[in-house]
XYZ file of C-alpha atoms in Angstrom:
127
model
C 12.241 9.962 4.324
C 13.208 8.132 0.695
C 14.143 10.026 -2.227
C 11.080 9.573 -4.686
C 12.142 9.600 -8.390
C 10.390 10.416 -11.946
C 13.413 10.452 -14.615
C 11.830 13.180 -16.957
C 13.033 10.201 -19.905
C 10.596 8.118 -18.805
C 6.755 8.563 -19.009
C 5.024 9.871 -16.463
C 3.428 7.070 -14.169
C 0.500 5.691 -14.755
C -1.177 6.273 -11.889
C -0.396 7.688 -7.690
C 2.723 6.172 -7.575
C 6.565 7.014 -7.961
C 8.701 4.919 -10.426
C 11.481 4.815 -7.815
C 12.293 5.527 -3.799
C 15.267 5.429 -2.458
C 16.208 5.215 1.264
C 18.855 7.232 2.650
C 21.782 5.987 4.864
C 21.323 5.704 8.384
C 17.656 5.618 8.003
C 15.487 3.267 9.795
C 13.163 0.441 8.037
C 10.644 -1.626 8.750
C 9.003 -4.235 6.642
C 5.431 -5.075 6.966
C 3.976 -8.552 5.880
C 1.062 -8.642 3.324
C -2.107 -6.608 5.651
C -5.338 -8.352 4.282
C -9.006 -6.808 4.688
C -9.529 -7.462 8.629
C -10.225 -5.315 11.165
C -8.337 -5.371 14.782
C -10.947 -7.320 15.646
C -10.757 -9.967 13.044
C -14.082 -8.613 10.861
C -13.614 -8.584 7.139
C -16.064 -6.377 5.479
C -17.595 -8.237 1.678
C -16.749 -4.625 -0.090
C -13.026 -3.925 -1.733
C -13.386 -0.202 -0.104
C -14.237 -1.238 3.394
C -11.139 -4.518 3.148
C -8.917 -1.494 1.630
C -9.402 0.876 4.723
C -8.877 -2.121 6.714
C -5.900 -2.657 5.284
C -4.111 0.462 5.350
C -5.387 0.893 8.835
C -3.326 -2.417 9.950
C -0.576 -0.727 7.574
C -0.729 2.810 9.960
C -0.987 0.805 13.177
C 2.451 -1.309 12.364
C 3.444 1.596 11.547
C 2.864 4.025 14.572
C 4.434 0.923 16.667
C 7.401 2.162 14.931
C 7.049 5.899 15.373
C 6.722 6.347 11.384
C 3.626 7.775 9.446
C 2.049 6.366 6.149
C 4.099 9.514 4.728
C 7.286 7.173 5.430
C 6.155 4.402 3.047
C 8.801 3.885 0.312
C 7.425 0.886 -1.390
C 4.140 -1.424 -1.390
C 2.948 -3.835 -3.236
C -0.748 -4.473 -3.532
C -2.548 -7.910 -4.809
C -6.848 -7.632 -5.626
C -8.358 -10.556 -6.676
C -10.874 -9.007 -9.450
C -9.712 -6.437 -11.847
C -13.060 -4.718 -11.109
C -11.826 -3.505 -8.331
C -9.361 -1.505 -9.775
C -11.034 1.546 -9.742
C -11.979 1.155 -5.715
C -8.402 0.636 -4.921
C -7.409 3.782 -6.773
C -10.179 5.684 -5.130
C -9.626 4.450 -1.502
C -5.676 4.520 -1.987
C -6.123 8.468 -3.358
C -8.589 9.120 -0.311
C -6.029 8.241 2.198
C -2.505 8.450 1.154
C -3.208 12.247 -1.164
C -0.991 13.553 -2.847
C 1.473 11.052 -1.464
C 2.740 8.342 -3.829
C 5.497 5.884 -2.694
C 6.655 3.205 -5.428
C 3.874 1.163 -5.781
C 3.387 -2.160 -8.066
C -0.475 -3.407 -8.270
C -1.407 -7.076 -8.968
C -3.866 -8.848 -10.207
C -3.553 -12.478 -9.349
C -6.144 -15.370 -8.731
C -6.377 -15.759 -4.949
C -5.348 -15.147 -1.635
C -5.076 -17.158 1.485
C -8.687 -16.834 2.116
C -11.591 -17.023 -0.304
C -13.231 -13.873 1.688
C -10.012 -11.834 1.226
C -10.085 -9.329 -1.903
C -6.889 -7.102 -1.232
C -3.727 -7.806 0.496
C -0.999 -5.284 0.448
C 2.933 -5.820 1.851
C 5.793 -3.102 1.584
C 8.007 -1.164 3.674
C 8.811 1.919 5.188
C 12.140 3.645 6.512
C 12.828 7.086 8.528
């Protein structure tokens, strides 16, 4: 599991997230490509909560291949397409990682490879 860090100089974060992991030697890591909206079966909800469960549960399957746990995550970056949304990430991200909080860097940007798409999230993970 990574070291999380907080240096007490800096402020505290600004939201669930760690300002720093890091991974320990000998550990294990996998990378996972950006996980857009879609279910395992290819359906992408029109809602920012129902693409963001999607999402994470592509994130957990990848995962489990690798015999790691969304507690493993170390650091992910997440890209919405309308600020609006902000709120629903938080919500959704807080309803399924906890008290958990991996470094984390949000984006706002103007588009993703589909018009339909709202999040997309990529990071990585090591035990």
């Amino acid at each position: 599991m990574a070291r999380l860090y907080n240096p007490k100089i800096m402020g505290a974060p600004a939201g669930p997230y760690t300002h720093g992991a890091e991974v320990q030697a000998g550990e294990r890591m996998i990378f996972f490509s950006g996980q857009v909206g879609a279910d395992f079966e290819g359906n992408i909800p029109a809602d920012i909560e129902g693409q963001m469960r999607n999402a994470y549960a592509n994130i957990e399957a990848i995962l489990t291949e690798a015999g790691m746990a969304l507690t493993d995550l170390v650091k992910m970056t997440t890209y919405l397409v309308r600020s609006d949304d902000i709120t629903a990430f938080r919500e959704v991200r807080n309803d399924i990682l906890g008290d958990f909080k991996p470094a984390h860097t949000l984006l706002v940007i103007a588009g993703l490879a589909r018009p339909e798409f709202l999040v997309e999230i990529e990071g990585f993970a090591s035990k």
